[in-house]
Every structure is written in structure tokens, then in C-alpha cells.
Coordinates of N, CA, C and O in Angstrom, one line a residue:
X1 N -21.2 55.6 8.8 CA -21.0 54.2 8.9 C -22.1 53.5 9.7 O -22.8 54.1 10.5
X2 N -22.3 52.3 9.4 CA -23.3 51.5 10.1 C -22.6 50.6 11.2 O -21.7 49.8 10.9
X3 N -23.0 50.8 12.4 CA -22.4 50.2 13.6 C -23.3 49.3 14.3 O -24.5 49.6 14.4
X4 N -22.8 48.2 14.8 CA -23.5 47.4 15.8 C -22.6 47.5 17.1 O -21.4 47.3 17.1
X5 N -23.3 47.7 18.2 CA -22.6 47.8 19.5 C -23.0 46.6 20.3 O -24.2 46.5 20.7
X6 N -22.1 45.6 20.4 CA -22.4 44.3 21.0 C -22.1 44.5 22.5 O -21.0 44.4 23.0
X7 N -23.2 44.8 23.3 CA -23.1 45.1 24.7 C -23.3 46.6 24.9 O -22.4 47.4 24.6
X8 N -24.5 46.9 25.4 CA -24.9 48.3 25.5 C -24.8 48.8 26.9 O -25.6 49.7 27.4
X9 N -23.9 48.3 27.7 CA -23.7 48.8 29.1 C -22.9 50.1 29.2 O -23.0 50.9 28.3
X10 N -22.1 50.2 30.2 CA -21.4 51.5 30.4 C -20.5 51.9 29.3 O -20.5 53.0 28.8
X11 N -19.8 51.0 28.7 CA -18.8 51.2 27.7 C -19.6 51.4 26.3 O -19.5 52.4 25.6
X12 N -20.3 50.3 26.0 CA -21.0 50.3 24.7 C -22.1 51.4 24.6 O -22.3 52.0 23.6
X13 N -22.8 51.6 25.7 CA -23.8 52.6 25.7 C -23.2 54.0 25.5 O -23.8 54.8 24.8
X14 N -22.1 54.3 26.2 CA -21.5 55.6 26.0 C -20.9 55.8 24.6 O -21.3 56.8 23.9
X15 N -20.0 54.9 24.2 CA -19.4 55.2 22.9 C -20.4 55.0 21.7 O -20.3 55.8 20.8
X16 N -21.2 54.0 21.8 CA -22.3 53.9 20.8 C -23.2 55.1 20.8 O -23.6 55.5 19.7
X17 N -23.6 55.5 22.0 CA -24.4 56.7 22.1 C -23.8 57.9 21.5 O -24.5 58.7 20.8
X18 N -22.5 58.1 21.7 CA -21.8 59.3 21.1 C -21.8 59.2 19.6 O -22.0 60.2 18.9
X19 N -21.6 58.0 19.1 CA -21.7 57.8 17.6 C -23.1 58.1 17.1 O -23.2 58.8 16.0
X20 N -24.1 57.6 17.7 CA -25.5 57.9 17.3 C -25.8 59.4 17.4 O -26.4 60.0 16.5
X21 N -25.3 60.1 18.4 CA -25.5 61.5 18.6 C -24.8 62.3 17.5 O -25.3 63.3 17.0
X22 N -23.7 61.7 16.9 CA -23.0 62.4 15.8 C -23.6 62.0 14.5 O -23.1 62.5 13.4
X23 N -24.7 61.3 14.5 CA -25.4 61.0 13.2 C -25.1 59.6 12.6 O -25.6 59.4 11.5
X24 N -24.3 58.8 13.2 CA -24.0 57.5 12.7 C -25.1 56.6 12.9 O -26.0 56.7 13.8
X25 N -25.2 55.5 12.1 CA -26.3 54.5 12.1 C -25.8 53.4 13.1 O -25.0 52.6 12.8
X26 N -26.4 53.5 14.3 CA -26.0 52.6 15.4 C -27.1 51.7 15.9 O -28.2 52.2 16.1
X27 N -26.9 50.4 16.0 CA -27.8 49.5 16.6 C -27.2 48.9 17.8 O -26.1 48.3 17.7
X28 N -27.9 48.9 18.9 CA -27.3 48.4 20.2 C -27.8 47.0 20.4 O -29.0 46.7 20.1
X29 N -27.0 46.1 20.8 CA -27.3 44.7 21.1 C -27.3 44.6 22.6 O -26.3 44.8 23.2
X30 N -28.5 44.4 23.2 CA -28.7 44.4 24.6 C -29.6 43.3 25.0 O -30.0 42.5 24.1
X31 N -30.0 43.3 26.3 CA -30.9 42.2 26.7 C -31.7 42.7 27.9 O -31.4 43.7 28.5
X32 N -32.8 42.0 28.2 CA -33.6 42.2 29.4 C -34.2 43.6 29.5 O -34.6 44.2 28.5
X33 N -34.3 44.1 30.7 CA -35.0 45.4 31.0 C -34.2 46.5 30.3 O -34.9 47.5 29.9
X34 N -32.9 46.4 30.2 CA -32.1 47.5 29.5 C -32.5 47.6 28.1 O -32.8 48.7 27.6
X35 N -32.6 46.5 27.4 CA -33.1 46.4 26.0 C -34.5 47.0 25.9 O -34.7 47.9 25.0
X36 N -35.4 46.6 26.7 CA -36.8 47.1 26.6 C -36.8 48.6 26.8 O -37.6 49.3 26.2
X37 N -36.1 49.1 27.8 CA -36.1 50.6 28.1 C -35.5 51.3 26.9 O -36.0 52.4 26.5
X38 N -34.4 50.8 26.3 CA -33.9 51.5 25.1 C -34.9 51.5 24.0 O -35.0 52.5 23.3
X39 N -35.5 50.4 23.7 CA -36.5 50.3 22.7 C -37.7 51.3 22.9 O -38.2 52.0 22.0
X40 N -38.1 51.4 24.2 CA -39.3 52.2 24.5 C -38.9 53.7 24.6 O -39.7 54.6 24.0
X41 N -37.9 54.1 25.3 CA -37.6 55.5 25.6 C -36.3 56.0 25.1 O -35.9 57.1 25.3
X42 N -35.5 55.1 24.3 CA -34.2 55.6 23.8 C -33.1 55.3 24.9 O -33.4 54.7 25.9
X43 N -31.9 55.8 24.6 CA -30.8 55.6 25.5 C -30.4 57.0 26.0 O -30.2 57.9 25.3
X44 N -30.4 57.1 27.3 CA -30.0 58.3 28.0 C -28.6 58.2 28.6 O -28.3 57.2 29.2
X45 N -27.8 59.2 28.3 CA -26.4 59.2 28.9 C -26.2 60.4 29.7 O -26.4 61.5 29.2
X46 N -26.0 60.2 31.0 CA -25.7 61.3 31.9 C -24.1 61.4 32.0 O -23.5 60.4 32.4
X47 N -23.6 62.5 31.6 CA -22.1 62.5 31.4 C -21.5 63.8 32.0 O -22.1 64.9 31.8
X48 N -20.4 63.7 32.6 CA -19.6 64.9 33.0 C -19.2 65.7 31.8 O -18.8 66.9 31.9
X49 N -19.2 65.1 30.6 CA -18.9 65.8 29.3 C -20.1 66.3 28.6 O -20.1 66.7 27.5
X50 N -21.3 66.2 29.3 CA -22.6 66.7 28.7 C -23.6 65.6 28.5 O -23.3 64.6 27.9
X51 N -24.7 65.7 29.1 CA -25.8 64.7 29.0 C -26.4 64.7 27.6 O -26.4 65.8 26.9
X52 N -26.9 63.6 27.1 CA -27.6 63.5 25.9 C -28.5 62.3 25.8 O -28.4 61.4 26.7
X53 N -29.3 62.3 24.9 CA -30.3 61.2 24.7 C -30.4 60.8 23.3 O -30.4 61.6 22.4
X54 N -30.3 59.5 23.0 CA -30.5 58.9 21.7 C -32.0 58.4 21.6 O -32.3 57.4 22.3
X55 N -32.8 59.1 20.9 CA -34.2 58.7 20.8 C -34.8 59.1 19.5 O -34.7 60.3 19.1
X56 N -35.3 58.2 18.7 CA -35.4 56.8 19.1 C -34.0 56.1 18.9 O -33.2 56.7 18.2
X57 N -33.8 55.0 19.6 CA -32.6 54.3 19.5 C -32.9 52.9 18.9 O -33.9 52.3 19.3
X58 N -32.1 52.4 18.0 CA -32.3 51.1 17.5 C -31.6 50.1 18.4 O -30.4 50.3 18.8
X59 N -32.4 49.0 18.8 CA -31.8 48.0 19.8 C -32.5 46.7 19.5 O -33.7 46.6 19.1
X60 N -31.7 45.6 19.7 CA -32.2 44.3 19.5 C -31.4 43.3 20.4 O -30.3 43.7 20.9
X61 N -32.0 42.2 20.6 CA -31.2 41.1 21.3 C -30.6 40.1 20.3 O -29.7 39.3 20.6
X62 N -31.1 40.2 19.0 CA -30.8 39.3 18.0 C -29.9 39.9 16.9 O -30.3 40.6 16.0
X63 N -28.6 39.6 16.9 CA -27.7 40.2 15.9 C -28.1 39.9 14.5 O -27.9 40.7 13.6
X64 N -28.6 38.7 14.3 CA -29.0 38.3 12.9 C -30.1 39.2 12.3 O -30.2 39.4 11.1
X65 N -30.8 39.9 13.2 CA -31.9 40.8 12.7 C -31.3 42.1 12.1 O -32.0 42.8 11.4
X66 N -30.1 42.4 12.4 CA -29.4 43.6 11.9 C -28.8 43.4 10.5 O -28.9 44.3 9.7
X67 N -28.2 42.3 10.3 CA -27.5 42.0 9.1 C -26.1 42.6 9.1 O -25.7 43.2 10.1
X68 N -25.3 42.5 8.1 CA -23.9 42.9 8.1 C -23.8 44.4 8.3 O -24.7 45.2 7.8
X69 N -22.8 44.8 9.0 CA -22.5 46.2 9.3 C -21.1 46.6 8.9 O -20.3 45.7 8.6
X70 N -20.8 47.9 9.0 CA -19.4 48.3 8.7 C -18.4 48.1 9.9 O -17.3 47.8 9.7
X71 N -19.0 48.2 11.1 CA -18.1 48.0 12.3 C -18.9 47.5 13.4 O -20.1 47.8 13.6
X72 N -18.3 46.6 14.2 CA -18.9 46.0 15.4 C -18.0 46.5 16.6 O -16.8 46.2 16.6
X73 N -18.6 47.2 17.6 CA -17.8 47.5 18.8 C -18.2 46.4 19.8 O -19.4 46.2 20.1
X74 N -17.2 45.7 20.3 CA -17.4 44.6 21.2 C -17.2 45.1 22.6 O -16.1 45.4 23.0
X75 N -18.3 45.2 23.3 CA -18.3 45.9 24.6 C -18.9 45.0 25.7 O -19.5 45.5 26.7
X76 N -18.7 43.7 25.6 CA -19.2 42.8 26.6 C -18.1 42.6 27.6 O -16.9 43.0 27.4
X77 N -18.4 41.9 28.7 CA -17.3 41.5 29.7 C -16.3 40.6 29.0 O -16.7 39.8 28.2
X78 N -15.1 40.6 29.5 CA -14.0 39.8 28.9 C -14.4 38.3 28.9 O -14.1 37.6 27.9
X79 N -15.1 37.8 29.9 CA -15.4 36.4 29.9 C -16.6 36.0 28.9 O -16.9 34.9 28.7
X80 N -17.2 37.1 28.3 CA -18.3 36.8 27.4 C -17.9 36.9 25.9 O -18.7 36.7 25.0
X81 N -16.6 37.2 25.6 CA -16.2 37.5 24.3 C -16.4 36.3 23.4 O -16.8 36.4 22.2
X82 N -16.0 35.1 23.8 CA -16.1 33.9 22.9 C -17.6 33.7 22.5 O -17.8 33.5 21.3
X83 N -18.5 33.8 23.4 CA -19.9 33.6 23.1 C -20.4 34.7 22.2 O -21.1 34.5 21.2
X84 N -20.0 35.9 22.5 CA -20.4 37.1 21.6 C -19.8 36.9 20.2 O -20.6 37.2 19.3
X85 N -18.6 36.4 20.1 CA -18.1 36.2 18.7 C -18.9 35.3 17.9 O -19.2 35.5 16.7
X86 N -19.4 34.2 18.5 CA -20.3 33.3 17.8 C -21.6 34.0 17.4 O -22.0 33.8 16.3
X87 N -22.1 34.7 18.3 CA -23.4 35.4 18.0 C -23.3 36.5 17.0 O -24.3 36.9 16.4
X88 N -22.1 37.1 16.9 CA -22.0 38.3 15.9 C -21.6 37.9 14.5 O -21.6 38.7 13.6
X89 N -21.5 36.6 14.2 CA -21.2 36.2 12.9 C -22.1 36.8 11.8 O -21.6 37.2 10.8
X90 N -23.4 36.9 12.0 CA -24.3 37.6 11.0 C -24.0 39.0 10.7 O -24.4 39.6 9.7
X91 N -23.2 39.7 11.6 CA -22.9 41.1 11.5 C -21.7 41.3 10.6 O -21.4 42.4 10.1
X92 N -20.9 40.3 10.4 CA -19.6 40.4 9.8 C -19.6 39.9 8.3 O -20.0 38.8 8.0
X93 N -19.1 40.8 7.5 CA -18.8 40.5 6.1 C -17.4 40.8 5.8 O -16.6 41.2 6.7
X94 N -16.9 40.7 4.6 CA -15.5 40.8 4.3 C -14.9 42.2 4.7 O -13.8 42.3 5.2
X95 N -15.7 43.3 4.6 CA -15.2 44.6 4.9 C -15.5 45.1 6.3 O -15.1 46.2 6.7
X96 N -16.1 44.3 7.1 CA -16.5 44.7 8.5 C -15.3 44.8 9.4 O -14.4 43.9 9.3
X97 N -15.3 45.8 10.2 CA -14.2 46.0 11.2 C -14.8 45.5 12.6 O -15.9 46.0 13.0
X98 N -14.1 44.7 13.3 CA -14.5 44.3 14.7 C -13.5 44.9 15.7 O -12.3 44.5 15.6
X99 N -14.0 45.7 16.6 CA -13.1 46.4 17.5 C -13.5 46.0 19.0 O -14.5 46.4 19.5
X100 N -12.6 45.2 19.6 CA -12.9 44.9 21.0 C -12.5 46.1 21.9 O -11.4 46.6 21.8
X101 N -13.4 46.5 22.8 CA -13.1 47.6 23.8 C -13.1 46.9 25.2 O -14.1 47.1 25.9
X102 N -12.1 46.1 25.4 CA -12.1 45.2 26.6 C -11.0 45.6 27.5 O -10.0 46.3 27.2
X103 N -11.0 45.0 28.7 CA -10.0 45.2 29.7 C -9.1 44.0 29.8 O -8.3 43.8 30.7
X104 N -9.1 43.2 28.7 CA -8.2 42.0 28.7 C -7.5 42.0 27.4 O -7.9 42.6 26.4
X105 N -6.4 41.2 27.3 CA -5.6 41.2 26.1 C -6.0 40.0 25.2 O -5.5 39.9 24.1
X106 N -6.8 39.1 25.7 CA -7.2 37.9 24.9 C -8.3 38.2 23.9 O -8.4 37.4 22.9
X107 N -9.0 39.2 24.0 CA -10.2 39.5 23.1 C -9.9 39.4 21.6 O -10.6 38.7 20.9
X108 N -8.8 40.1 21.1 CA -8.6 40.0 19.7 C -8.4 38.5 19.2 O -8.9 38.1 18.1
X109 N -7.6 37.8 19.9 CA -7.4 36.4 19.6 C -8.7 35.5 19.6 O -8.9 34.7 18.8
X110 N -9.5 35.8 20.7 CA -10.7 35.0 20.8 C -11.7 35.4 19.7 O -12.3 34.5 19.1
X111 N -11.7 36.6 19.3 CA -12.6 37.0 18.2 C -12.1 36.5 16.9 O -12.9 36.0 16.0
X112 N -10.8 36.5 16.6 CA -10.2 36.0 15.4 C -10.4 34.5 15.3 O -10.5 34.0 14.1
X113 N -10.4 33.8 16.4 CA -10.5 32.3 16.3 C -11.9 32.0 15.7 O -12.1 30.9 15.1
X114 N -12.9 32.9 15.9 CA -14.2 32.6 15.4 C -14.5 33.3 14.1 O -15.1 32.7 13.2
X115 N -14.1 34.5 14.0 CA -14.4 35.4 12.8 C -13.3 35.5 11.7 O -13.6 36.0 10.7
X116 N -12.2 34.9 12.0 CA -11.0 35.1 11.2 C -10.2 36.3 11.6 O -10.8 37.2 12.3
X117 N -9.0 36.4 11.2 CA -8.1 37.5 11.7 C -8.4 38.8 11.0 O -8.2 39.9 11.6
X118 N -8.8 38.8 9.7 CA -8.9 40.0 9.0 C -9.8 41.1 9.6 O -9.4 42.2 9.7
X119 N -11.0 40.8 10.0 CA -11.9 41.9 10.5 C -11.4 42.4 11.9 O -11.8 43.6 12.2
X120 N -10.6 41.7 12.6 CA -10.4 42.1 14.0 C -9.2 43.1 14.2 O -8.1 42.8 13.7
X121 N -9.5 44.2 14.9 CA -8.5 45.1 15.3 C -8.1 44.9 16.7 O -8.9 44.3 17.5
X122 N -7.0 45.4 17.2 CA -6.8 45.5 18.6 C -7.4 46.8 19.1 O -7.4 47.8 18.4
X123 N -7.9 46.8 20.3 CA -8.6 48.0 20.8 C -8.7 48.0 22.3 O -8.6 47.0 22.9
X124 N -8.8 49.3 22.8 CA -9.1 49.5 24.2 C -9.7 50.8 24.4 O -9.7 51.7 23.5
X125 N -10.3 51.0 25.6 CA -10.9 52.3 25.9 C -10.6 52.6 27.4 O -10.2 51.8 28.2
X126 N -10.7 53.9 27.6 CA -10.6 54.4 29.0 C -11.9 55.2 29.3 O -12.3 56.1 28.5
X127 N -12.6 54.8 30.3 CA -13.8 55.5 30.7 C -14.2 54.9 32.1 O -13.9 53.8 32.4
X128 N -15.0 55.7 32.8 CA -15.6 55.3 34.0 C -17.1 55.5 33.8 O -17.6 56.6 33.8
X129 N -17.8 54.4 33.5 CA -19.2 54.5 33.2 C -19.9 53.2 33.5 O -19.3 52.2 33.6
X130 N -21.3 53.3 33.7 CA -22.0 52.1 34.1 C -23.5 52.4 33.9 O -23.9 53.5 33.7
X131 N -24.3 51.3 34.0 CA -25.7 51.4 33.9 C -26.3 51.8 35.3 O -26.0 51.2 36.2
X132 N -27.1 52.9 35.3 CA -27.7 53.3 36.6 C -29.1 52.9 36.7 O -29.7 52.8 37.8
X133 N -29.7 52.7 35.5 CA -31.1 52.2 35.5 C -31.3 51.7 34.0 O -30.5 52.0 33.2
X134 N -32.3 50.8 33.8 CA -32.5 50.4 32.4 C -32.6 51.6 31.5 O -33.4 52.5 31.7
X135 N -31.8 51.5 30.4 CA -31.8 52.6 29.4 C -31.1 53.9 29.8 O -31.1 54.8 29.0
X136 N -30.4 53.8 31.0 CA -29.6 55.0 31.4 C -28.2 54.6 31.8 O -27.9 53.8 32.6
X137 N -27.3 55.3 31.1 CA -25.8 55.1 31.4 C -25.3 56.4 32.1 O -25.7 57.5 31.7
X138 N -24.4 56.2 33.0 CA -23.8 57.3 33.7 C -22.3 57.3 33.4 O -21.6 56.3 33.8
X139 N -21.8 58.3 32.8 CA -20.3 58.5 32.6 C -19.9 59.4 33.8 O -20.2 60.6 33.8
X140 N -19.1 58.8 34.7 CA -18.9 59.5 36.0 C -17.5 60.1 36.1 O -17.2 60.9 37.0
X141 N -16.6 59.8 35.2 CA -15.3 60.3 35.2 C -14.3 59.7 34.2 O -14.7 58.8 33.5
X142 N -13.1 60.2 34.1 CA -12.1 59.8 33.2 C -12.5 60.3 31.8 O -13.6 60.1 31.3
X143 N -11.6 61.0 31.1 CA -11.9 61.5 29.8 C -12.0 60.3 28.9 O -11.1 59.5 28.7
X144 N -13.2 60.1 28.2 CA -13.4 58.9 27.4 C -12.4 58.9 26.2 O -12.4 59.9 25.4
X145 N -11.7 57.8 26.1 CA -10.7 57.7 25.0 C -10.7 56.3 24.4 O -11.0 55.4 25.1
X146 N -10.3 56.3 23.2 CA -10.2 55.0 22.5 C -8.9 54.9 21.8 O -8.3 55.9 21.4
X147 N -8.3 53.7 21.7 CA -7.1 53.4 20.9 C -7.4 52.1 20.2 O -7.9 51.2 20.8
X148 N -7.2 52.1 18.9 CA -7.3 50.8 18.2 C -6.5 50.9 16.9 O -6.0 51.9 16.5
X149 N -6.2 49.7 16.4 CA -5.3 49.6 15.2 C -5.2 48.2 14.8 O -5.7 47.2 15.4
X150 N -4.5 48.0 13.6 CA -4.3 46.7 13.1 C -3.4 45.9 14.0 O -2.5 46.5 14.7
X151 N -3.6 44.6 14.1 CA -2.9 43.8 15.0 C -1.4 43.7 14.7 O -0.6 43.5 15.6
X152 N -1.1 43.9 13.4 CA 0.4 43.8 13.1 C 1.0 45.2 13.1 O 2.2 45.3 12.8
X153 N 0.3 46.2 13.6 CA 0.9 47.5 13.8 C 1.0 48.4 12.6 O 1.4 49.5 12.6
X154 N 0.5 47.9 11.4 CA 0.6 48.7 10.2 C -0.5 49.7 10.2 O -1.5 49.6 10.8
X155 N -0.3 50.8 9.4 CA -1.3 51.8 9.2 C -2.2 51.3 8.1 O -1.8 50.6 7.1
X156 N -3.5 51.6 8.2 CA -4.5 51.1 7.2 C -5.5 52.2 7.0 O -5.8 53.0 7.9
X157 N -6.1 52.2 5.8 CA -7.1 53.1 5.5 C -8.4 52.9 6.3 O -9.0 53.8 6.8
X158 N -8.7 51.7 6.6 CA -9.9 51.4 7.4 C -9.8 51.9 8.8 O -10.7 52.4 9.4
X159 N -8.6 51.8 9.4 CA -8.4 52.4 10.7 C -8.4 53.9 10.7 O -9.1 54.5 11.5
X160 N -7.8 54.5 9.7 CA -7.9 56.0 9.5 C -9.3 56.4 9.4 O -9.7 57.4 10.1
X161 N -10.1 55.8 8.6 CA -11.6 56.1 8.4 C -12.3 56.0 9.8 O -13.1 56.9 10.1
X162 N -12.1 54.9 10.5 CA -12.8 54.7 11.7 C -12.4 55.8 12.8 O -13.2 56.3 13.5
X163 N -11.1 56.1 12.8 CA -10.7 57.2 13.7 C -11.4 58.5 13.4 O -11.8 59.2 14.3
X164 N -11.5 58.8 12.1 CA -12.2 60.1 11.7 C -13.7 60.1 12.1 O -14.2 61.1 12.6
X165 N -14.3 58.9 12.0 CA -15.7 58.9 12.5 C -15.8 59.2 14.0 O -16.6 60.0 14.4
X166 N -14.9 58.5 14.8 CA -15.0 58.8 16.2 C -14.6 60.2 16.6 O -15.1 60.8 17.5
X167 N -13.7 60.8 15.8 CA -13.3 62.2 16.1 C -14.4 63.2 15.9 O -14.4 64.3 16.4
X168 N -15.4 62.8 15.1 CA -16.6 63.7 14.9 C -17.6 63.6 16.1 O -18.5 64.4 16.2
X169 N -17.4 62.6 16.9 CA -18.3 62.4 18.1 C -17.8 63.3 19.2 O -16.6 63.3 19.5
X170 N -18.8 64.0 19.8 CA -18.5 64.8 21.0 C -18.1 63.8 22.2 O -18.5 62.7 22.3
X171 N -17.2 64.3 23.1 CA -16.9 63.6 24.3 C -16.1 62.3 24.1 O -16.1 61.4 25.0
X172 N -15.4 62.2 23.0 CA -14.5 61.1 22.7 C -13.2 61.5 22.2 O -13.1 62.3 21.3
X173 N -12.1 61.0 22.8 CA -10.8 61.3 22.3 C -10.3 60.0 21.7 O -10.5 58.9 22.2
X174 N -9.6 60.1 20.5 CA -9.1 59.0 19.8 C -7.6 59.1 19.8 O -7.0 60.1 19.3
X175 N -6.9 58.1 20.3 CA -5.5 58.0 20.4 C -4.9 57.4 19.1 O -5.6 56.5 18.6
X176 N -3.8 57.8 18.7 CA -3.1 57.2 17.5 C -2.4 55.9 18.0 O -2.0 55.7 19.0

């Protein structure tokens, strides 16, 4: 699958990095010194579940430069979701899945208000991770896990496919 990770900090860097390590096509949307370090040296993840490096790593500040993707992982701070939704429009086509990995319950509604309800899943993650230096993420604890699904609670083929992709990634548990 082709992924855009909107926010390459502790959450996006870890989960996007694990997807890239598993062979998925991942582009990180980052900014500043972190973006430059990822472009220059790749993304390094120091993890209690095993260190790894994604190099070369695809990274940009401009979502429009990526074009439509299969899935967008929304990994910005909760207060940044509305702005991120506007900026991610060029990433979303009819079949794109948008998965918020936030610590707030408003993100799916905020994303749907901008992108429409169809692409947006409900989602959350558990992890203790953070940026320790530009281009370097540290996973310091908590078994990394994801839970996501259709907002109406129905089973869908797209959710099943996305779960299978994440299950192929090392260091990630996917909850039903």
C-alpha cells in the first residue's frame, strides 16, 4: 500500500517507520530540522522492540507533492487536526483511507467535516515514543498497538486489508 504519514513525530515516525521497514511505500510529512534530517539521513527508530532505520526515507513538507495515496495516518497533535485535514486534501481520492491516531475523540468528526465521512475511520494507538533528535524517534515503552475501524462499527474489506498490512509490520499489534 501507499501511505502518507501526516506528522512524523513519535507516533507517526514509529508506525510509519514500521510500515516502511515491512516494505510498504511510505512518505512522511514533516517540517523543519526533523524533515531535513529524514531527507538527508533517513529515519532512525530506537525501540525497546528492536532498533531500525529507514534509509532512504521519503519525506516532504508539501502533501500536494505526493499525490493521492491508499491511506493517510493522521499523527499530528489533536489541536492540529483541522489544519492538517485541509492540507491533506491532495492525498485523498475516493478509495483513500484516513486513520486518525489521536488522543482525542474529535478527530474523526473534524477530518470528516473537511474530507467527507467516507474516507475516515475511527482510530487510536498506544505507544510511548517521542523525537529525541531530528530524524530520530525513541520508542521507550508500552507495546505499540493500533485499533481502527469503520465509524458505524460495521466490518469492511478495507479495514481488513489495512489490518493485514499492519500485522506484517514488526513491533506492532493490531486490535480488532
